Amino acid sequence: ASDPEVAPWARGGAAGMAGAGAGAGVRGGAAAGVEARARDPPPAHRAHPRHPRPAAQPSARRMDGGSGGLGSGDNAPTTEALFVALGAGVTALSHPLLYVKLLIQVGHEPMPPTLGTNVLGRKVLYLPSFFTYAKYIVQVDGKIGLFRGLSPRLMSNALSTVTRGSMKKVFPPDEIEQVSNKDDMKTSLKKVVKETSYEMMMQCVSRMLAHPLHVISMRCMVQFVGREAKYSGVLSSIGKIFKEEGLLGFFVGLIPHLLGDVVFLWGCNLLAHFINAYLVDDSFSQALAIRSYTKFVMGIAVSMLTYPFLLVGDLMAVNNCGLQAGLPPYSPVFKSWIHCWKYLSVQGQLFRGSSLLFRRVSSGSCFALE
């Protein structure tokens, strides 16, 4: 997810790269999924000494990993450090993908569209794909330019990981067993609701604490549009934002991100739960395998619906901050995130940047071309 990329990994899912649907996001891309899972180490599970737990069925919660004592006991600090390091590596590898996506989100199209044909043989205009866009950035800034804004993003993700780990220690999650029998649907649903509420609490707290660094990272990246150098280092950026916008300047775009996270978690968990409980019969030989992939498919599907929250949140983070990317002709000065949402809806641009390979020019598109 994302960012802290949204804890729900599929939020920016691989569907964005495949262009599978107008709303398929890249909230970090497929790699961000690994990153989000890396930031959320699974809780340890305990079994009664006299009554060992039977083999657990796939849980309806997101696929964080196994049970066992991976993040428990004396190895907890080491395990958390490993998750931070793994998350940092995946963040660095996926950064060029998110960098290009953000520039597309703000409407920066430095290269004109080209004429092509769709599957029906009709002529359509296609905007440059991710690879063409990345090559353009390399031509302008060199290969190092693909990693503009990486430092605050690494700090944001590390802070999110530490926050989630600390919250799990202070508020340890209860053990939740998946109930797949239809007769136990009420009990099973209560457990899913309890677990989702716990995940939502952790995601919202980690999002709020890491959002200021997310804002700085976004602004560092969009400086590519106007070739500015207003936001250079993390400390200097903090000083500029506080001086010009006050404390609230660090939290612009937070509300749509939080709403997107909440909708994604509840939608993904509940849909996966009902499908596993009602549509997947225990007598089916491949029931376990199907249940293990239900959350993956639901994550991609729900990410398509929640992508506009991501887009609006990112646009608000750079809007009217003194950078060309947040001012006309790229963007009006928005009064609120609702104003931004309505504007994009009228323009037919609520899913702008959701696909990075096959980018058709819509009839209502209006880009600032160099």
Tab-separated table of C-alpha atoms in Angstrom:
chain	number	residue	atom	x	y	z
A	1	ALA	CA	0.000	0.000	0.000
A	2	SER	CA	1.037	2.489	-0.746
A	3	ASP	CA	3.865	5.457	0.829
A	4	PRO	CA	4.180	4.385	3.915
A	5	GLU	CA	2.879	2.504	0.915
A	6	VAL	CA	-0.383	1.388	2.103
A	7	ALA	CA	-0.103	-1.576	4.377
A	8	PRO	CA	-2.417	-3.372	2.004
A	9	TRP	CA	0.234	-4.349	-0.512
A	10	ALA	CA	-2.085	-4.881	-3.414
A	11	ARG	CA	-3.235	-1.290	-3.051
A	12	GLY	CA	-0.794	-0.146	-5.587
A	13	GLY	CA	-0.700	-3.555	-7.043
A	14	ALA	CA	0.760	-5.281	-9.970
A	15	ALA	CA	-2.438	-4.504	-11.824
A	16	GLY	CA	-1.134	-0.999	-12.300
A	17	MET	CA	1.787	-2.264	-14.340
A	18	ALA	CA	-0.366	-4.639	-16.332
A	19	GLY	CA	-2.887	-1.911	-17.037
A	20	ALA	CA	-5.651	-4.287	-15.991
A	21	GLY	CA	-8.492	-1.903	-15.488
A	22	ALA	CA	-8.801	1.818	-15.210
A	23	GLY	CA	-8.399	1.874	-11.462
A	24	ALA	CA	-5.580	-0.605	-11.077
A	25	GLY	CA	-3.091	1.280	-8.988
A	26	VAL	CA	0.577	1.101	-8.592
A	27	ARG	CA	0.517	1.921	-4.907
A	28	GLY	CA	4.005	0.868	-4.783
A	29	GLY	CA	3.589	-1.710	-7.559
A	30	ALA	CA	3.997	-5.398	-6.974
A	31	ALA	CA	7.255	-4.705	-5.162
A	32	ALA	CA	5.473	-2.418	-2.752
A	33	GLY	CA	3.414	-5.408	-1.724
A	34	VAL	CA	6.523	-7.162	-0.493
A	35	GLU	CA	7.578	-3.921	1.141
A	36	ALA	CA	4.254	-3.561	2.955
A	37	ARG	CA	4.362	-7.144	4.137
A	38	ALA	CA	7.942	-6.577	5.282
A	39	ARG	CA	6.830	-3.638	7.405
A	40	ASP	CA	4.233	-5.762	9.182
A	41	PRO	CA	5.902	-8.806	10.787
A	42	PRO	CA	3.452	-11.540	11.810
A	43	PRO	CA	2.595	-12.027	15.481
A	44	ALA	CA	3.808	-15.056	17.347
A	45	HIS	CA	1.295	-17.846	17.999
A	46	ARG	CA	1.184	-20.011	21.079
A	47	ALA	CA	-0.300	-23.443	21.549
A	48	HIS	CA	-1.585	-24.981	24.755
A	49	PRO	CA	0.914	-27.577	26.042
A	50	ARG	CA	-1.736	-30.227	26.603
A	51	HIS	CA	-3.933	-29.443	23.691
A	52	PRO	CA	-1.789	-28.575	20.684
A	53	ARG	CA	-3.558	-26.577	18.047
A	54	PRO	CA	-4.599	-28.481	14.923
A	55	ALA	CA	-3.254	-27.452	11.554
A	56	ALA	CA	-4.567	-23.966	10.920
A	57	GLN	CA	-6.472	-23.142	7.774
A	58	PRO	CA	-5.495	-20.110	5.687
A	59	SER	CA	-6.512	-16.992	7.538
A	60	ALA	CA	-8.867	-14.392	6.154
A	61	ARG	CA	-6.453	-11.688	7.173
A	62	ARG	CA	-3.804	-10.535	4.729
A	63	MET	CA	-1.026	-12.958	4.013
A	64	ASP	CA	1.710	-11.622	6.254
A	65	GLY	CA	3.589	-14.828	6.577
A	66	GLY	CA	3.592	-17.801	8.848
A	67	SER	CA	2.912	-18.183	12.511
A	68	GLY	CA	5.735	-19.491	14.601
A	69	GLY	CA	7.974	-17.255	16.641
A	70	LEU	CA	9.487	-15.240	13.820
A	71	GLY	CA	9.115	-11.931	15.595
A	72	SER	CA	8.878	-13.110	19.168
A	73	GLY	CA	11.117	-13.584	22.130
A	74	ASP	CA	14.703	-12.417	22.212
A	75	ASN	CA	14.903	-12.395	18.412
A	76	ALA	CA	12.247	-9.681	18.061
A	77	PRO	CA	14.689	-6.723	17.684
A	78	THR	CA	16.784	-8.640	15.166
A	79	THR	CA	13.716	-9.697	13.225
A	80	GLU	CA	12.369	-6.154	13.156
A	81	ALA	CA	15.727	-4.894	11.889
A	82	LEU	CA	15.631	-7.498	9.133
A	83	PHE	CA	12.165	-6.344	8.123
A	84	VAL	CA	13.337	-2.727	8.057
A	85	ALA	CA	16.327	-3.673	5.899
A	86	LEU	CA	14.206	-5.761	3.550
A	87	GLY	CA	11.635	-2.985	3.281
A	88	ALA	CA	14.377	-0.462	2.506
A	89	GLY	CA	15.729	-2.639	-0.282
A	90	VAL	CA	12.353	-3.138	-1.888
A	91	THR	CA	11.579	0.574	-1.498
A	92	ALA	CA	14.779	1.510	-3.311
A	93	LEU	CA	14.115	-0.947	-6.142
A	94	SER	CA	10.519	0.203	-6.610
A	95	HIS	CA	11.252	3.920	-6.308
A	96	PRO	CA	11.678	4.635	-10.051
A	97	LEU	CA	8.253	3.075	-10.621
A	98	LEU	CA	6.595	5.305	-8.047
A	99	TYR	CA	8.562	8.322	-9.232
A	100	VAL	CA	7.236	7.993	-12.783
A	101	LYS	CA	3.738	7.318	-11.473
A	102	LEU	CA	3.763	10.523	-9.423
A	103	LEU	CA	4.873	12.642	-12.377
A	104	ILE	CA	2.029	11.161	-14.413
A	105	GLN	CA	-0.393	11.808	-11.565
A	106	VAL	CA	0.416	15.523	-11.510
A	107	GLY	CA	-0.130	15.642	-15.279
A	108	HIS	CA	3.456	16.125	-16.411
A	109	GLU	CA	3.677	14.779	-19.962
A	110	PRO	CA	6.985	15.991	-21.484
A	111	MET	CA	6.590	13.760	-24.541
A	112	PRO	CA	3.698	13.931	-27.017
A	113	PRO	CA	1.368	10.958	-27.533
A	114	THR	CA	1.901	8.589	-30.418
A	115	LEU	CA	-0.655	7.093	-32.772
A	116	GLY	CA	-1.360	3.400	-32.381
A	117	THR	CA	-4.112	0.819	-32.718
A	118	ASN	CA	-6.091	-1.040	-30.078
A	119	VAL	CA	-7.164	-4.696	-30.094
A	120	LEU	CA	-10.127	-3.808	-32.308
A	121	GLY	CA	-7.905	-2.204	-34.912
A	122	ARG	CA	-9.051	1.333	-34.149
A	123	LYS	CA	-6.536	4.164	-34.132
A	124	VAL	CA	-5.935	5.646	-30.700
A	125	LEU	CA	-3.399	7.966	-29.111
A	126	TYR	CA	-1.028	6.411	-26.583
A	127	LEU	CA	1.042	8.323	-24.045
A	128	PRO	CA	4.612	7.147	-23.303
A	129	SER	CA	4.865	4.022	-21.163
A	130	PHE	CA	6.821	3.715	-17.942
A	131	PHE	CA	9.977	2.578	-19.737
A	132	THR	CA	9.910	5.480	-22.215
A	133	TYR	CA	9.249	7.937	-19.404
A	134	ALA	CA	12.087	6.495	-17.299
A	135	LYS	CA	14.497	6.811	-20.239
A	136	TYR	CA	13.517	10.471	-20.565
A	137	ILE	CA	14.312	11.074	-16.881
A	138	VAL	CA	17.699	9.404	-17.328
A	139	GLN	CA	18.420	11.666	-20.312
A	140	VAL	CA	17.641	14.756	-18.228
A	141	ASP	CA	19.020	13.857	-14.792
A	142	GLY	CA	21.067	10.721	-15.361
A	143	LYS	CA	20.416	7.368	-13.745
A	144	ILE	CA	20.687	8.870	-10.269
A	145	GLY	CA	17.733	11.072	-11.191
A	146	LEU	CA	15.431	8.055	-10.992
A	147	PHE	CA	15.974	8.064	-7.225
A	148	ARG	CA	15.024	11.669	-6.506
A	149	GLY	CA	13.133	11.834	-3.187
A	150	LEU	CA	14.242	8.379	-2.061
A	151	SER	CA	15.794	9.407	1.285
A	152	PRO	CA	12.621	10.763	2.945
A	153	ARG	CA	10.686	7.819	1.568
A	154	LEU	CA	13.115	5.362	3.156
A	155	MET	CA	12.770	7.214	6.447
A	156	SER	CA	8.987	7.201	6.127
A	157	ASN	CA	8.836	3.455	5.582
A	158	ALA	CA	11.291	2.726	8.388
A	159	LEU	CA	9.251	4.868	10.774
A	160	SER	CA	6.101	3.041	9.714
A	161	THR	CA	7.729	-0.346	10.342
A	162	VAL	CA	8.996	0.632	13.792
A	163	THR	CA	5.613	2.125	14.693
A	164	ARG	CA	3.715	-1.005	13.743
A	165	GLY	CA	6.185	-3.217	15.598
A	166	SER	CA	5.950	-1.046	18.725
A	167	MET	CA	2.168	-1.061	18.626
A	168	LYS	CA	2.117	-4.843	18.406
A	169	LYS	CA	4.225	-4.993	21.560
A	170	VAL	CA	2.031	-2.519	23.436
A	171	PHE	CA	-1.258	-3.873	22.069
A	172	PRO	CA	-0.584	-7.514	21.220
A	173	PRO	CA	-3.172	-8.982	18.846
A	174	ASP	CA	-5.405	-11.794	20.015
A	175	GLU	CA	-5.079	-15.165	18.374
A	176	ILE	CA	-7.556	-15.490	15.534
A	177	GLU	CA	-8.451	-18.826	14.011
A	178	GLN	CA	-10.139	-18.978	10.650
A	179	VAL	CA	-13.574	-20.570	10.768
A	180	SER	CA	-14.685	-21.812	7.364
A	181	ASN	CA	-17.876	-23.721	8.218
A	182	LYS	CA	-21.058	-21.920	7.226
A	183	ASP	CA	-22.645	-22.954	10.532
A	184	ASP	CA	-20.051	-20.851	12.373
A	185	MET	CA	-20.440	-17.811	10.137
A	186	LYS	CA	-21.429	-15.389	12.904
A	187	THR	CA	-18.457	-16.339	15.051
A	188	SER	CA	-16.116	-16.210	12.089
A	189	LEU	CA	-17.399	-12.795	11.012
A	190	LYS	CA	-16.846	-11.387	14.486
A	191	LYS	CA	-13.237	-12.532	14.383
A	192	VAL	CA	-12.682	-10.965	10.977
A	193	VAL	CA	-14.197	-7.672	12.168
A	194	LYS	CA	-12.008	-7.726	15.284
A	195	GLU	CA	-8.881	-8.453	13.289
A	196	THR	CA	-9.648	-5.820	10.648
A	197	SER	CA	-10.257	-3.228	13.360
A	198	TYR	CA	-6.850	-4.032	14.826
A	199	GLU	CA	-5.161	-3.742	11.418
A	200	MET	CA	-6.975	-0.464	10.763
A	201	MET	CA	-5.749	1.008	14.039
A	202	MET	CA	-2.133	0.118	13.275
A	203	GLN	CA	-2.349	1.366	9.704
A	204	CYS	CA	-3.918	4.691	10.638
A	205	VAL	CA	-1.415	5.424	13.408
A	206	SER	CA	1.601	4.499	11.280
A	207	ARG	CA	0.202	6.524	8.378
A	208	MET	CA	-0.251	9.655	10.486
A	209	LEU	CA	3.240	9.478	11.982
A	210	ALA	CA	4.979	8.843	8.660
A	211	HIS	CA	2.880	11.200	6.513
A	212	PRO	CA	5.099	14.313	7.006
A	213	LEU	CA	8.032	12.428	5.460
A	214	HIS	CA	5.735	11.210	2.691
A	215	VAL	CA	4.826	14.834	1.886
A	216	ILE	CA	8.509	15.790	1.723
A	217	SER	CA	9.260	12.858	-0.572
A	218	MET	CA	6.411	13.790	-2.928
A	219	ARG	CA	7.566	17.398	-3.167
A	220	CYS	CA	11.177	16.422	-3.771
A	221	MET	CA	10.093	14.247	-6.698
A	222	VAL	CA	7.755	16.731	-8.414
A	223	GLN	CA	10.543	19.335	-8.494
A	224	PHE	CA	11.543	17.562	-11.695
A	225	VAL	CA	8.630	19.313	-13.440
A	226	GLY	CA	9.837	22.883	-12.921
A	227	ARG	CA	13.520	22.043	-12.325
A	228	GLU	CA	13.278	23.601	-8.845
A	229	ALA	CA	15.526	22.932	-5.870
A	230	LYS	CA	13.310	24.233	-3.076
A	231	TYR	CA	13.179	20.920	-1.200
A	232	SER	CA	16.628	19.371	-0.997
A	233	GLY	CA	17.274	17.758	2.382
A	234	VAL	CA	14.867	16.388	4.962
A	235	LEU	CA	15.766	18.876	7.708
A	236	SER	CA	15.708	21.908	5.428
A	237	SER	CA	12.397	20.748	3.952
A	238	ILE	CA	10.892	20.438	7.424
A	239	GLY	CA	11.943	24.006	8.165
A	240	LYS	CA	10.486	25.361	4.902
A	241	ILE	CA	7.143	23.604	5.314
A	242	PHE	CA	6.768	24.712	8.940
A	243	LYS	CA	7.677	28.303	8.087
A	244	GLU	CA	5.375	28.613	5.067
A	245	GLU	CA	2.430	26.370	5.979
A	246	GLY	CA	2.664	25.720	9.689
A	247	LEU	CA	2.105	22.364	11.353
A	248	LEU	CA	-0.837	21.506	9.099
A	249	GLY	CA	1.449	21.640	6.091
A	250	PHE	CA	2.917	18.296	7.103
A	251	PHE	CA	-0.480	16.616	6.921
A	252	VAL	CA	-1.918	17.838	3.626
A	253	GLY	CA	-3.467	14.927	1.764
A	254	LEU	CA	-3.653	12.774	4.892
A	255	ILE	CA	-7.454	12.383	5.001
A	256	PRO	CA	-7.899	10.806	1.538
A	257	HIS	CA	-4.986	8.466	2.245
A	258	LEU	CA	-6.561	7.368	5.528
A	259	LEU	CA	-9.970	6.892	3.921
A	260	GLY	CA	-8.409	4.838	1.156
A	261	ASP	CA	-6.581	2.658	3.677
A	262	VAL	CA	-9.737	2.043	5.703
A	263	VAL	CA	-11.905	1.250	2.679
A	264	PHE	CA	-9.245	-1.068	1.317
A	265	LEU	CA	-8.776	-3.018	4.555
A	266	TRP	CA	-12.468	-3.541	5.222
A	267	GLY	CA	-13.361	-4.242	1.614
A	268	CYS	CA	-10.522	-6.696	1.073
A	269	ASN	CA	-10.921	-8.572	4.367
A	270	LEU	CA	-14.714	-8.860	4.242
A	271	LEU	CA	-14.865	-9.882	0.591
A	272	ALA	CA	-12.167	-12.510	1.080
A	273	HIS	CA	-13.948	-13.793	4.184
A	274	PHE	CA	-17.350	-14.180	2.527
A	275	ILE	CA	-15.841	-15.837	-0.541
A	276	ASN	CA	-13.856	-18.303	1.555
A	277	ALA	CA	-16.832	-19.087	3.795
A	278	TYR	CA	-19.656	-19.272	1.245
A	279	LEU	CA	-18.138	-20.012	-2.162
A	280	VAL	CA	-15.212	-22.283	-1.304
A	281	ASP	CA	-16.462	-25.628	0.027
A	282	ASP	CA	-14.270	-27.569	2.441
A	283	SER	CA	-14.908	-30.777	0.510
A	284	PHE	CA	-13.190	-29.345	-2.564
A	285	SER	CA	-9.725	-30.831	-2.980
A	286	GLN	CA	-8.084	-27.474	-3.762
A	287	ALA	CA	-9.940	-25.488	-1.083
A	288	LEU	CA	-6.788	-24.581	0.832
A	289	ALA	CA	-4.973	-23.382	-2.281
A	290	ILE	CA	-7.940	-21.304	-3.418
A	291	ARG	CA	-8.321	-19.667	0.001
A	292	SER	CA	-4.643	-18.757	0.039
A	293	TYR	CA	-5.066	-16.742	-3.176
A	294	THR	CA	-8.418	-15.153	-2.360
A	295	LYS	CA	-6.823	-12.245	-0.532
A	296	PHE	CA	-4.434	-11.628	-3.415
A	297	VAL	CA	-7.258	-11.368	-5.963
A	298	MET	CA	-9.419	-9.271	-3.668
A	299	GLY	CA	-6.506	-6.932	-3.023
A	300	ILE	CA	-6.154	-6.175	-6.727
A	301	ALA	CA	-9.907	-5.774	-7.201
A	302	VAL	CA	-10.384	-3.416	-4.239
A	303	SER	CA	-7.277	-1.436	-5.190
A	304	MET	CA	-9.018	-0.507	-8.434
A	305	LEU	CA	-11.851	1.063	-6.462
A	306	THR	CA	-9.685	2.882	-3.932
A	307	TYR	CA	-7.088	4.271	-6.348
A	308	PRO	CA	-8.788	7.725	-6.534
A	309	PHE	CA	-8.097	8.210	-2.815
A	310	LEU	CA	-4.395	7.644	-3.487
A	311	LEU	CA	-4.393	10.037	-6.430
A	312	VAL	CA	-6.193	12.820	-4.556
A	313	GLY	CA	-3.941	12.418	-1.515
A	314	ASP	CA	-0.772	12.677	-3.594
A	315	LEU	CA	-2.042	15.697	-5.523
A	316	MET	CA	-2.992	17.507	-2.317
A	317	ALA	CA	0.500	16.851	-0.910
A	318	VAL	CA	2.074	18.958	-3.690
A	319	ASN	CA	-0.748	21.408	-4.392
A	320	ASN	CA	-0.017	25.108	-3.906
A	321	CYS	CA	3.343	24.492	-2.212
A	322	GLY	CA	5.330	26.875	-4.400
A	323	LEU	CA	6.266	24.266	-6.994
A	324	GLN	CA	5.222	24.401	-10.629
A	325	ALA	CA	3.671	20.926	-10.447
A	326	GLY	CA	1.142	22.146	-7.869
A	327	LEU	CA	0.106	25.283	-9.733
A	328	PRO	CA	-1.684	26.031	-13.037
A	329	PRO	CA	-1.523	24.815	-15.773
A	330	TYR	CA	-0.747	21.487	-14.123
A	331	SER	CA	-3.294	21.871	-11.371
A	332	PRO	CA	-5.722	24.461	-9.992
A	333	VAL	CA	-5.250	25.582	-6.415
A	334	PHE	CA	-7.616	23.311	-4.511
A	335	LYS	CA	-9.486	24.475	-1.430
A	336	SER	CA	-9.823	20.958	-0.042
A	337	TRP	CA	-9.381	17.340	-1.052
A	338	ILE	CA	-13.098	17.184	-1.889
A	339	HIS	CA	-12.597	20.059	-4.328
A	340	CYS	CA	-9.719	18.122	-5.882
A	341	TRP	CA	-11.853	14.978	-6.162
A	342	LYS	CA	-14.697	16.832	-7.871
A	343	TYR	CA	-12.319	18.514	-10.308
A	344	LEU	CA	-10.718	15.216	-11.324
A	345	SER	CA	-14.132	13.584	-11.617
A	346	VAL	CA	-15.376	16.268	-14.005
A	347	GLN	CA	-12.203	15.949	-16.060
A	348	GLY	CA	-12.490	12.167	-16.149
A	349	GLN	CA	-9.054	11.877	-14.507
A	350	LEU	CA	-9.791	10.045	-11.252
A	351	PHE	CA	-7.670	7.099	-12.423
A	352	ARG	CA	-4.805	9.072	-13.935
A	353	GLY	CA	-1.556	7.208	-13.421
A	354	SER	CA	-3.215	3.901	-12.550
A	355	SER	CA	-1.691	2.202	-15.601
A	356	LEU	CA	1.931	2.625	-16.605
A	357	LEU	CA	2.172	0.507	-19.750
A	358	PHE	CA	-0.859	1.092	-21.975
A	359	ARG	CA	-1.788	4.707	-21.409
A	360	ARG	CA	-4.503	5.819	-23.772
A	361	VAL	CA	-5.364	9.497	-24.150
A	362	SER	CA	-8.952	9.902	-22.996
A	363	SER	CA	-11.302	12.351	-24.697
A	364	GLY	CA	-11.376	14.594	-21.622
A	365	SER	CA	-7.643	14.611	-21.029
A	366	CYS	CA	-5.851	17.908	-20.754
A	367	PHE	CA	-2.105	17.681	-20.197
A	368	ALA	CA	0.586	20.301	-19.905
A	369	LEU	CA	2.988	19.373	-22.667
A	370	GLU	CA	6.483	20.802	-22.948
